[in-house]
DNA sequence: GATATTACCTGACTTATATCAGGTAACTTG
DNA sequence: CAAGTTACCTGATATAAGTCAGGTAATATC
């Protein structure tokens, strides 16, 4: 155990240096780090000041001063909320957006440098980073509705298809459409497309489409490799089942392939049972559940 | 590529929070972080002030003040170097050592908490952390001589044995001795035990022992999984070969097992060629090289 | 032995970050 | 509608952290 702690501390040292370098680069534009962090939270469409304060746990006095400084630089524009005139909203001005783009460029350059340093281990490095980020940000996991044509949805589907192509013999890319040919099936009120986000990164998905008036089909359950082992698949299934129930469905169906053993185990453990085949290749197993 | 950058930034955010929490905990003992960092570098046996300044890249004025503050708290004791009376050396007092132990306990608690949060993914998390630390600290890699009974050496051998037991059928723990039964064979002047350290963590080893006047044997080449793919094995082999040459050996031998394919490929690519068998199980391949 | 360099110190100053007490306008609630 | 709460602002104050100009021994170099 002591050894593990030592490993973790070595990691902290390594990463402190790296993060410190990034922090320092933010200081290269004549603005304190605190101001930059505030600026990063402000969007073109406007961000509530209270939201910034909560997110960064800043003293109201401090935040007030930082905002004033940013306003004096014409980077942001503060307006009063019409519905509650005590509330204020900060908006990025065009100059502010340009400044953020400059910070972005710095961050991009730093990130590129770090990746380049990894040489031929880039992919391994990124995978390791995903795993750590997902584990440490575990408490920030959020399952949200998304449109099937949303970029995050497309990214999830792409990863899901990659997994299928790797696992299922005989499956070819032309059998998988991207974007989906029937997006409306996955939109409210009769369908759903759920995505699990960790710090705004898609790390899992599941969707629902109508079959008959009281029957819907659960489709495309996927969890990113670095997020596996945390019960996310089960949470996604619970979310989609309760959604189906609230929409009014009574029966659920799904198809799967024998290669997807973990998924099949999960379904069976959660009350799904075998039903007659209702689709063809690549499906080899068909399951149903009554809500 | 842009996507990779986004992944890296998410990692940065996750880790900044974690490291920030650790930093913050250091402030909980009524001492600024800068002072703590200085204190951490000071040992009971004494640390050169110039060394501290170089390591932390501190202004001489700032460091001077921090040291004075620590001295006023009776945590350190500053003496003048007798050989060069401009130089000064800071030593930890018993009170200072006690204070450092308290900081250690804080770090230990924080680390334990982080690991606990990882739940059943602790091992995966630690492996990912090792990979990242080794990659980011790549420039701090150092190959040093060690004693075969040194704790770092024992740790390397243990890992090496674990690898062998996993890869070679028929091998049992009782065939592998730890610590080595013939440590003197691996000590200067006729032998050597090299360890590759990354930020003082052992991540690879190789050793040399005498066979005859002009012939030596290369033994136990091992590289930690998270350090593979960076050419470390080759660097270790080059180091041990040049050591053998400088000691006066002309011929080198080694034995290996067919399961250790990467190692065999490396040897052959670096000028080693097959020789008659000179050992028995678990060896299946025997190679030699003339310096 | 004069001159330069090194190692460290001192004091003045700046900036970033943080905290606190008090104030005002807007909104909520009994 | 009076009293309390909320959202934000202002000004005072503190501390941490870093920079800079100058100073003093001790040592190195020609």
XYZ file of C-alpha atoms (C1' of nucleotides) in Angstrom:
642
model
C 0.000 0.000 0.000
C 2.741 2.425 0.939
C 4.246 1.649 -2.419
C 1.014 2.627 -4.149
C 0.982 5.931 -2.316
C 4.511 6.578 -3.477
C 3.442 5.855 -7.048
C 0.588 8.306 -6.730
C 2.868 10.976 -5.355
C 5.337 10.521 -8.159
C 2.443 11.006 -10.548
C 1.475 14.183 -8.721
C 4.987 15.550 -9.056
C 5.143 14.749 -12.761
C 1.804 16.317 -13.449
C 2.307 19.366 -11.251
C 5.247 20.280 -13.418
C 3.186 19.829 -16.559
C 0.151 21.689 -15.282
C 2.381 24.381 -13.848
C 3.871 24.953 -17.279
C 0.397 25.351 -18.680
C -0.630 27.719 -15.913
C 2.440 29.762 -16.467
C 1.690 30.162 -20.122
C -1.583 31.780 -19.182
C 0.352 34.394 -17.328
C 2.142 35.341 -20.519
C -0.636 37.653 -21.593
C -0.492 40.266 -18.861
C -3.485 38.965 -16.950
C -3.601 37.151 -13.621
C -4.583 33.514 -13.651
C -7.731 34.200 -11.643
C -9.000 36.593 -14.294
C -8.305 34.029 -17.003
C -10.215 31.348 -15.151
C -13.186 33.684 -14.877
C -12.884 34.628 -18.532
C -12.875 30.966 -19.535
C -16.278 30.465 -17.978
C -17.859 33.389 -19.805
C -19.474 32.569 -23.141
C -20.632 34.711 -26.031
C -24.190 33.979 -25.053
C -23.700 35.112 -21.484
C -22.914 33.421 -18.171
C -24.573 34.119 -14.836
C -22.201 35.736 -12.374
C -23.566 33.613 -9.566
C -22.701 30.533 -11.614
C -19.098 31.686 -11.970
C -18.847 32.336 -8.260
C -20.213 28.908 -7.416
C -17.984 27.119 -9.907
C -14.777 28.797 -8.777
C -15.876 29.293 -5.134
C -14.766 32.898 -5.245
C -15.498 35.615 -2.739
C -18.103 37.955 -4.177
C -15.787 40.898 -3.651
C -12.924 39.265 -5.473
C -15.082 38.191 -8.376
C -16.582 41.646 -8.594
C -13.140 43.192 -8.941
C -11.989 40.637 -11.502
C -15.075 41.267 -13.589
C -14.591 45.012 -13.396
C -11.003 44.619 -14.601
C -12.148 42.474 -17.530
C -14.855 44.995 -18.345
C -12.324 47.830 -18.271
C -10.350 45.882 -20.874
C -13.528 45.653 -22.975
C -13.290 41.862 -22.951
C -16.673 41.343 -21.369
C -19.945 43.164 -21.120
C -22.144 42.916 -18.048
C -25.907 43.202 -18.294
C -28.691 43.030 -15.756
C -31.032 40.075 -15.918
C -34.497 41.413 -16.914
C -36.406 38.823 -14.846
C -34.486 39.424 -11.610
C -32.686 42.720 -11.688
C -30.334 41.777 -8.855
C -28.789 39.125 -11.067
C -26.157 40.001 -13.601
C -24.891 38.212 -16.651
C -21.456 38.538 -18.197
C -21.074 38.251 -21.958
C -17.937 37.956 -24.046
C -17.400 40.903 -26.394
C -15.835 40.250 -29.821
C -12.522 41.423 -28.332
C -13.018 38.991 -25.463
C -13.729 36.142 -27.843
C -10.531 36.999 -29.719
C -8.598 36.963 -26.460
C -10.012 33.562 -25.574
C -9.009 32.303 -28.995
C -5.474 33.451 -28.229
C -5.506 31.530 -24.945
C -6.853 28.552 -26.811
C -3.955 28.752 -29.226
C -1.497 28.763 -26.311
C -3.198 25.761 -24.777
C -3.211 23.986 -28.121
C 0.500 24.601 -28.575
C 1.290 23.350 -25.073
C -0.839 20.281 -25.542
C 0.756 19.510 -28.886
C 4.157 19.786 -27.268
C 3.235 17.375 -24.484
C 1.880 14.863 -26.969
C 4.932 15.198 -29.177
C 7.101 14.439 -26.178
C 5.264 11.151 -25.787
C 6.603 10.047 -29.171
C 5.245 6.674 -30.217
C 3.359 6.313 -26.948
C 0.814 9.056 -27.675
C -2.123 6.703 -27.879
C -1.186 4.909 -24.676
C -0.680 8.252 -22.964
C -4.080 9.557 -24.039
C -5.811 6.350 -22.981
C -4.165 6.556 -19.581
C -5.195 10.195 -19.288
C -8.803 9.379 -20.154
C -8.896 6.703 -17.514
C -7.528 9.020 -14.866
C -9.778 11.916 -15.821
C -12.866 9.705 -15.837
C -11.960 8.195 -12.483
C -11.156 11.497 -10.797
C -14.153 13.274 -12.288
C -16.460 10.427 -11.386
C -18.667 12.749 -9.326
C -19.237 14.992 -12.324
C -20.909 12.299 -14.386
C -24.164 13.395 -15.939
C -26.604 11.608 -18.223
C -28.288 14.031 -20.611
C -30.633 13.950 -23.579
C -29.018 14.669 -26.910
C -30.028 14.954 -30.521
C -28.925 11.959 -32.624
C -27.198 14.335 -35.024
C -25.325 16.207 -32.304
C -21.511 15.956 -32.682
C -21.252 14.191 -29.306
C -23.810 11.630 -30.488
C -21.923 11.084 -33.741
C -18.696 10.599 -31.789
C -20.349 8.003 -29.545
C -21.809 6.137 -32.490
C -18.475 6.120 -34.253
C -16.790 4.595 -31.199
C -19.620 2.099 -30.847
C -19.315 1.052 -34.478
C -15.556 0.685 -34.097
C -16.161 -1.664 -31.200
C -18.673 -3.728 -33.184
C -16.368 -3.971 -36.193
C -13.608 -5.208 -33.963
C -15.713 -7.760 -32.087
C -18.130 -9.140 -34.666
C -16.812 -11.298 -37.503
C -18.342 -10.595 -40.877
C -19.491 -7.105 -40.054
C -18.348 -4.439 -42.535
C -18.426 -0.623 -42.289
C -21.028 -0.266 -45.067
C -23.576 -2.042 -42.849
C -23.361 0.804 -40.336
C -24.782 4.219 -41.179
C -23.461 7.453 -39.744
C -25.295 9.705 -39.128
C -28.331 7.527 -38.477
C -30.769 7.177 -41.367
C -33.799 7.527 -39.070
C -32.872 10.225 -36.516
C -36.507 11.112 -35.835
C -37.015 7.681 -34.275
C -34.596 8.699 -31.529
C -36.156 12.063 -30.782
C -38.864 12.963 -28.298
C -41.633 12.255 -27.747
C -41.382 8.590 -28.861
C -37.637 8.028 -28.816
C -34.565 9.126 -26.909
C -30.843 9.433 -27.300
C -29.030 9.564 -23.971
C -25.366 10.423 -23.557
C -23.292 10.130 -20.368
C -20.969 13.084 -20.030
C -17.981 13.316 -17.734
C -16.912 16.953 -17.549
C -18.668 17.490 -20.889
C -16.945 14.558 -22.523
C -19.145 11.821 -23.963
C -18.206 8.524 -22.326
C -21.296 6.420 -22.916
C -24.616 6.258 -24.733
C -27.850 4.345 -25.125
C -30.932 5.059 -27.173
C -34.591 4.160 -27.555
C -36.842 3.972 -30.576
C -40.532 3.115 -30.963
C -41.582 -0.224 -32.436
C -45.305 -0.319 -31.696
C -47.662 1.727 -29.512
C -46.578 0.043 -26.268
C -43.298 -1.525 -27.397
C -39.939 0.211 -27.802
C -36.469 -1.011 -28.642
C -33.290 -0.243 -26.723
C -30.398 0.364 -29.120
C -26.678 1.010 -29.104
C -25.535 0.682 -25.528
C -21.905 1.775 -25.406
C -19.468 2.709 -22.644
C -15.977 4.062 -23.350
C -13.256 1.580 -22.333
C -11.772 4.005 -19.817
C -15.149 4.361 -18.105
C -15.842 0.667 -17.750
C -15.972 -0.964 -14.364
C -17.861 1.861 -12.710
C -21.377 0.631 -13.303
C -22.064 3.175 -16.016
C -23.682 0.668 -18.379
C -26.189 -0.249 -15.716
C -26.925 3.403 -14.991
C -27.534 4.044 -18.678
C -29.886 1.064 -18.895
C -31.782 2.217 -15.810
C -32.078 5.693 -17.292
C -33.393 4.469 -20.626
C -35.822 2.053 -18.984
C -37.278 4.714 -16.732
C -37.518 7.045 -19.706
C -39.401 4.380 -21.660
C -41.737 3.880 -18.740
C -42.448 7.593 -18.374
C -43.220 7.840 -22.091
C -45.763 5.073 -21.692
C -44.120 1.967 -23.077
C -44.874 -1.362 -21.434
C -42.532 -3.767 -23.228
C -38.907 -3.340 -24.255
C -36.858 -5.352 -26.714
C -33.247 -5.375 -27.768
C -30.967 -7.442 -29.949
C -27.320 -8.209 -29.381
C -24.462 -10.366 -30.553
C -22.869 -13.304 -28.748
C -19.482 -11.525 -28.862
C -20.766 -8.772 -26.607
C -20.583 -10.962 -23.537
C -20.419 -8.247 -20.872
C -23.538 -6.585 -22.254
C -25.465 -9.859 -22.382
C -24.478 -10.651 -18.806
C -25.671 -7.228 -17.709
C -29.029 -7.549 -19.458
C -29.731 -10.962 -17.959
C -28.743 -9.819 -14.494
C -31.111 -6.866 -14.791
C -34.237 -8.797 -15.601
C -34.070 -9.205 -19.368
C -34.955 -12.625 -20.755
C -34.702 -14.365 -24.117
C -37.412 -13.739 -26.688
C -37.880 -15.003 -30.279
C -35.625 -13.551 -32.957
C -37.041 -10.370 -34.463
C -33.999 -9.120 -36.406
C -31.203 -10.722 -38.432
C -27.401 -10.457 -38.740
C -25.431 -9.273 -36.831
C -27.958 -10.106 -34.081
C -27.593 -13.522 -32.460
C -29.471 -12.902 -29.205
C -32.827 -11.250 -28.574
C -34.020 -10.136 -25.174
C -37.158 -8.562 -23.758
C -38.315 -6.944 -20.539
C -41.709 -5.857 -19.258
C -41.719 -2.631 -17.316
C -5.798 15.665 -33.546
C -7.965 18.431 -32.146
C -9.865 15.731 -30.372
C -6.683 14.496 -28.721
C -5.929 17.994 -27.500
C -9.371 18.182 -25.969
C -8.741 14.882 -24.203
C -5.477 16.189 -22.834
C -7.120 19.344 -21.586
C -9.834 17.420 -19.841
C -7.101 15.444 -18.144
C -5.440 18.697 -17.102
C -8.648 19.957 -15.573
C -9.227 16.738 -13.660
C -5.725 16.652 -12.337
C -5.500 20.341 -11.529
C -8.389 19.880 -9.175
C -6.696 16.906 -7.550
C -3.296 18.534 -7.266
C -4.928 21.743 -6.094
C -6.580 19.870 -3.251
C -3.223 18.468 -2.260
C -1.570 21.880 -2.411
C -4.329 23.348 -0.351
C -3.903 20.754 2.351
C -0.297 21.838 2.731
C -1.546 25.272 3.665
C -3.413 23.838 6.589
C -0.444 24.078 8.914
C -0.007 27.845 9.057
C 2.829 27.946 6.590
C 2.859 29.187 2.989
C 3.300 26.628 0.246
C 6.621 28.131 -0.821
C 8.078 27.542 2.610
C 6.823 23.961 2.607
C 8.423 23.273 -0.749
C 11.727 24.577 0.561
C 11.345 22.536 3.737
C 10.705 19.392 1.709
C 14.086 19.706 0.052
C 15.982 20.044 3.322
C 17.254 16.799 4.852
C 18.549 15.923 8.285
C 22.022 15.590 6.851
C 21.909 19.086 5.310
C 21.087 20.513 1.893
C 23.040 23.165 0.040
C 21.097 26.409 -0.273
C 22.302 26.849 -3.835
C 20.819 23.439 -4.634
C 17.430 24.472 -3.292
C 17.516 27.667 -5.307
C 18.395 25.812 -8.492
C 15.764 23.132 -7.971
C 12.932 25.555 -7.278
C 14.328 28.381 -9.444
C 13.787 30.860 -6.647
C 15.103 34.390 -6.419
C 17.927 34.528 -3.905
C 16.125 37.226 -1.953
C 12.929 35.219 -1.703
C 14.722 32.046 -0.653
C 16.706 33.967 1.928
C 13.526 35.245 3.527
C 11.833 31.845 3.470
C 14.850 30.258 5.134
C 14.931 32.950 7.765
C 11.266 32.321 8.542
C 11.884 28.577 8.870
C 14.890 29.245 11.095
C 12.819 31.528 13.291
C 10.415 28.616 13.764
C 13.387 26.459 14.774
C 12.587 23.992 12.017
C 15.955 24.321 10.316
C 19.468 25.236 11.255
C 21.787 27.009 8.833
C 25.525 26.468 8.948
C 28.398 27.813 6.905
C 30.254 25.370 4.702
C 33.817 25.012 6.086
C 35.429 24.475 2.672
C 33.849 27.534 1.035
C 32.599 29.952 3.628
C 30.299 31.754 1.184
C 28.207 28.617 0.874
C 25.566 27.749 3.412
C 23.864 24.514 4.258
C 20.428 24.091 5.773
C 19.771 21.186 8.117
C 16.510 19.916 9.523
C 16.262 20.187 13.330
C 14.396 17.451 15.245
C 11.407 19.797 15.338
C 11.703 20.260 11.571
C 11.817 16.508 11.023
C 8.674 16.141 13.118
C 6.954 18.808 11.052
C 7.909 17.044 7.829
C 6.507 13.814 9.226
C 3.229 15.644 9.799
C 3.192 16.856 6.187
C 3.932 13.325 5.091
C 0.942 12.097 7.008
C -1.261 14.666 5.266
C 0.021 13.577 1.863
C -0.502 9.939 2.800
C -4.090 10.612 3.836
C -4.836 12.535 0.636
C -3.331 9.836 -1.506
C -5.290 7.146 0.292
C -8.454 9.110 -0.308
C -7.781 9.462 -4.025
C -7.109 5.748 -4.338
C -10.209 4.896 -2.358
C -12.241 7.014 -4.738
C -11.039 4.851 -7.610
C -12.854 1.881 -6.047
C -12.228 -1.326 -7.958
C -10.184 0.496 -10.553
C -7.240 1.267 -8.259
C -4.807 -0.944 -10.095
C -5.791 0.431 -13.491
C -5.523 3.961 -12.122
C -2.053 3.370 -10.723
C -0.863 1.763 -13.948
C -2.159 4.719 -15.930
C -0.459 7.101 -13.515
C 2.849 5.272 -13.838
C 2.659 5.453 -17.604
C 1.967 9.165 -17.544
C 4.616 9.931 -14.961
C 7.234 7.921 -16.830
C 6.340 9.588 -20.110
C 6.300 13.114 -18.741
C 9.455 12.606 -16.697
C 11.245 11.000 -19.619
C 13.978 13.642 -19.498
C 14.723 12.803 -15.879
C 15.687 9.205 -16.644
C 18.961 8.185 -15.102
C 20.852 4.896 -15.138
C 22.790 4.411 -11.908
C 24.853 1.730 -10.208
C 23.171 0.031 -7.303
C 23.947 -2.645 -4.794
C 22.162 -5.955 -5.499
C 20.730 -5.882 -1.971
C 19.433 -2.328 -2.225
C 15.616 -2.079 -1.797
C 15.276 -0.687 -5.336
C 17.223 -3.668 -6.671
C 15.051 -6.105 -4.742
C 11.932 -4.393 -6.114
C 13.240 -4.709 -9.683
C 14.108 -8.370 -9.223
C 10.698 -9.074 -7.755
C 8.997 -7.515 -10.765
C 11.322 -9.367 -13.117
C 10.582 -12.689 -11.423
C 6.842 -11.972 -11.609
C 7.223 -11.458 -15.343
C 9.159 -14.707 -15.772
C 6.638 -16.696 -13.739
C 3.859 -15.344 -15.893
C 5.583 -15.983 -19.211
C 7.507 -19.218 -18.744
C 5.618 -22.456 -18.327
C 6.993 -24.789 -15.699
C 8.838 -22.120 -13.755
C 8.050 -22.025 -10.029
C 8.840 -19.393 -7.367
C 11.255 -21.691 -5.511
C 13.579 -21.642 -8.536
C 14.076 -17.910 -8.080
C 16.049 -16.569 -5.125
C 15.453 -13.188 -3.568
C 17.708 -11.576 -2.487
C 20.335 -13.048 -4.815
C 22.440 -15.841 -3.362
C 25.648 -14.468 -4.944
C 25.413 -10.665 -4.543
C 29.193 -10.227 -4.685
C 29.171 -11.390 -8.294
C 27.179 -8.261 -9.158
C 29.393 -5.806 -7.319
C 32.385 -3.846 -8.570
C 35.023 -4.407 -9.724
C 34.023 -7.561 -11.654
C 30.250 -7.222 -11.752
C 27.583 -4.555 -11.920
C 23.944 -3.991 -11.085
C 22.437 -1.111 -13.036
C 19.026 0.409 -12.338
C 17.179 2.942 -14.480
C 15.470 5.533 -12.301
C 12.756 7.933 -13.377
C 12.379 10.593 -10.693
C 13.964 8.140 -8.239
C 11.613 5.343 -9.155
C 13.163 2.112 -10.445
C 11.750 1.363 -13.879
C 14.345 -0.981 -15.347
C 17.441 -3.017 -14.577
C 20.225 -5.127 -16.023
C 23.236 -6.732 -14.409
C 26.610 -8.245 -15.159
C 28.569 -11.011 -13.498
C 32.006 -12.507 -14.205
C 32.332 -15.964 -15.795
C 36.012 -16.123 -16.718
C 38.843 -13.612 -16.887
C 37.712 -12.092 -20.179
C 34.113 -13.364 -20.281
C 31.128 -11.950 -18.422
C 27.426 -12.752 -18.422
C 24.587 -10.265 -18.844
C 21.697 -11.121 -16.522
C 18.167 -10.033 -15.714
C 17.248 -7.392 -18.242
C 13.895 -5.948 -17.190
C 11.889 -2.857 -18.102
C 8.669 -1.880 -16.309
C 5.609 -2.227 -18.562
C 4.787 1.458 -18.308
C 8.286 2.349 -19.498
C 8.293 0.101 -22.536
C 8.373 1.540 -26.023
C 10.871 4.249 -25.190
C 14.027 2.392 -26.042
C 14.986 1.888 -22.415
C 15.929 -1.764 -22.839
C 18.419 -0.841 -25.532
C 19.882 1.929 -23.380
C 20.330 -0.501 -20.513
C 22.055 -3.009 -22.795
C 24.340 -0.316 -24.153
C 25.172 0.791 -20.624
C 26.003 -2.697 -19.428
C 28.062 -3.491 -22.546
C 30.127 -0.354 -22.227
C 30.598 -1.104 -18.534
C 31.812 -4.618 -19.383
C 34.229 -3.177 -21.905
C 35.640 -0.633 -19.464
C 36.180 -3.374 -16.866
C 38.187 -5.317 -19.454
C 35.881 -8.052 -20.653
C 36.135 -9.122 -24.283
C 33.260 -11.588 -24.640
C 29.722 -11.433 -23.300
C 27.149 -14.208 -22.960
C 23.537 -14.377 -21.949
C 20.747 -16.906 -21.802
C 17.063 -16.321 -22.420
C 13.772 -18.088 -22.975
C 11.798 -18.355 -26.190
C 8.806 -16.692 -24.505
C 10.724 -13.472 -24.079
C 10.372 -12.572 -27.736
C 10.916 -8.813 -27.478
C 14.175 -9.314 -25.607
C 15.445 -11.884 -28.129
C 14.589 -9.556 -31.012
C 16.470 -6.726 -29.302
C 19.573 -8.860 -28.688
C 19.743 -10.078 -32.279
C 19.233 -6.581 -33.647
C 22.080 -5.319 -31.477
C 24.720 -7.724 -32.679
C 24.208 -10.753 -30.436
C 24.354 -14.157 -32.130
C 23.544 -17.736 -31.147
C 26.135 -19.723 -29.233
C 26.105 -23.282 -27.810
C 23.984 -23.926 -24.735
C 25.837 -23.243 -21.506
C 22.956 -23.336 -19.011
C 19.758 -25.362 -18.582
C 16.065 -24.749 -17.857
C 14.485 -22.234 -18.063
C 16.995 -21.162 -20.734
C 16.125 -22.108 -24.322
C 18.316 -19.625 -26.188
C 21.968 -18.689 -25.700
C 23.581 -15.641 -27.267
C 27.054 -14.136 -27.332
C 28.712 -10.928 -28.395
C 32.344 -9.871 -28.748
C 33.078 -6.323 -27.648
C 47.732 42.288 -5.412
C 44.110 44.427 -8.153
C 39.932 42.855 -10.321
C 36.182 39.931 -11.211
C 33.076 36.524 -9.777
C 30.317 33.959 -6.609
C 27.078 33.185 -2.775
C 24.224 35.149 -0.093
C 21.780 38.982 2.255
C 18.804 43.380 2.869
C 15.227 46.476 1.964
C 11.905 48.557 -1.142
C 8.386 47.617 -4.186
C 4.731 45.200 -7.049
C 1.227 42.009 -8.042
C -2.005 38.325 -7.148
C -5.022 36.393 -4.106
C -7.951 36.385 -0.300
C -10.932 37.967 3.572
C -14.043 40.976 5.978
C -17.221 44.563 7.250
C -20.542 47.250 5.609
C -23.774 49.094 2.054
C -27.574 49.256 -1.633
C -31.006 47.753 -4.594
C -34.121 44.060 -5.747
C -36.872 40.504 -4.474
C -39.627 37.296 -1.196
C -42.568 36.287 2.538
C -45.665 36.606 6.365
C -46.250 46.764 3.658
C -42.557 45.746 7.043
C -38.938 42.575 7.726
C -35.911 39.420 6.016
C -33.169 37.511 2.271
C -30.488 37.611 -1.884
C -27.159 39.382 -5.276
C -23.861 42.215 -5.893
C -20.703 46.159 -4.928
C -17.099 49.075 -2.298
C -13.269 49.895 0.516
C -9.937 48.367 3.923
C -6.613 45.151 5.060
C -3.599 41.059 4.934
C -0.553 37.715 3.160
C 1.982 35.197 -0.327
C 4.969 35.478 -3.995
C 8.013 37.504 -6.923
C 11.304 41.311 -8.694
C 14.953 44.600 -8.405
C 18.782 47.424 -6.918
C 22.299 47.442 -4.113
C 25.665 45.563 -0.475
C 29.225 42.385 1.812
C 32.178 38.892 2.476
C 34.717 34.977 0.384
C 36.926 33.065 -3.401
C 38.980 32.792 -8.107
C 41.743 34.744 -11.826
C 45.027 37.225 -14.166
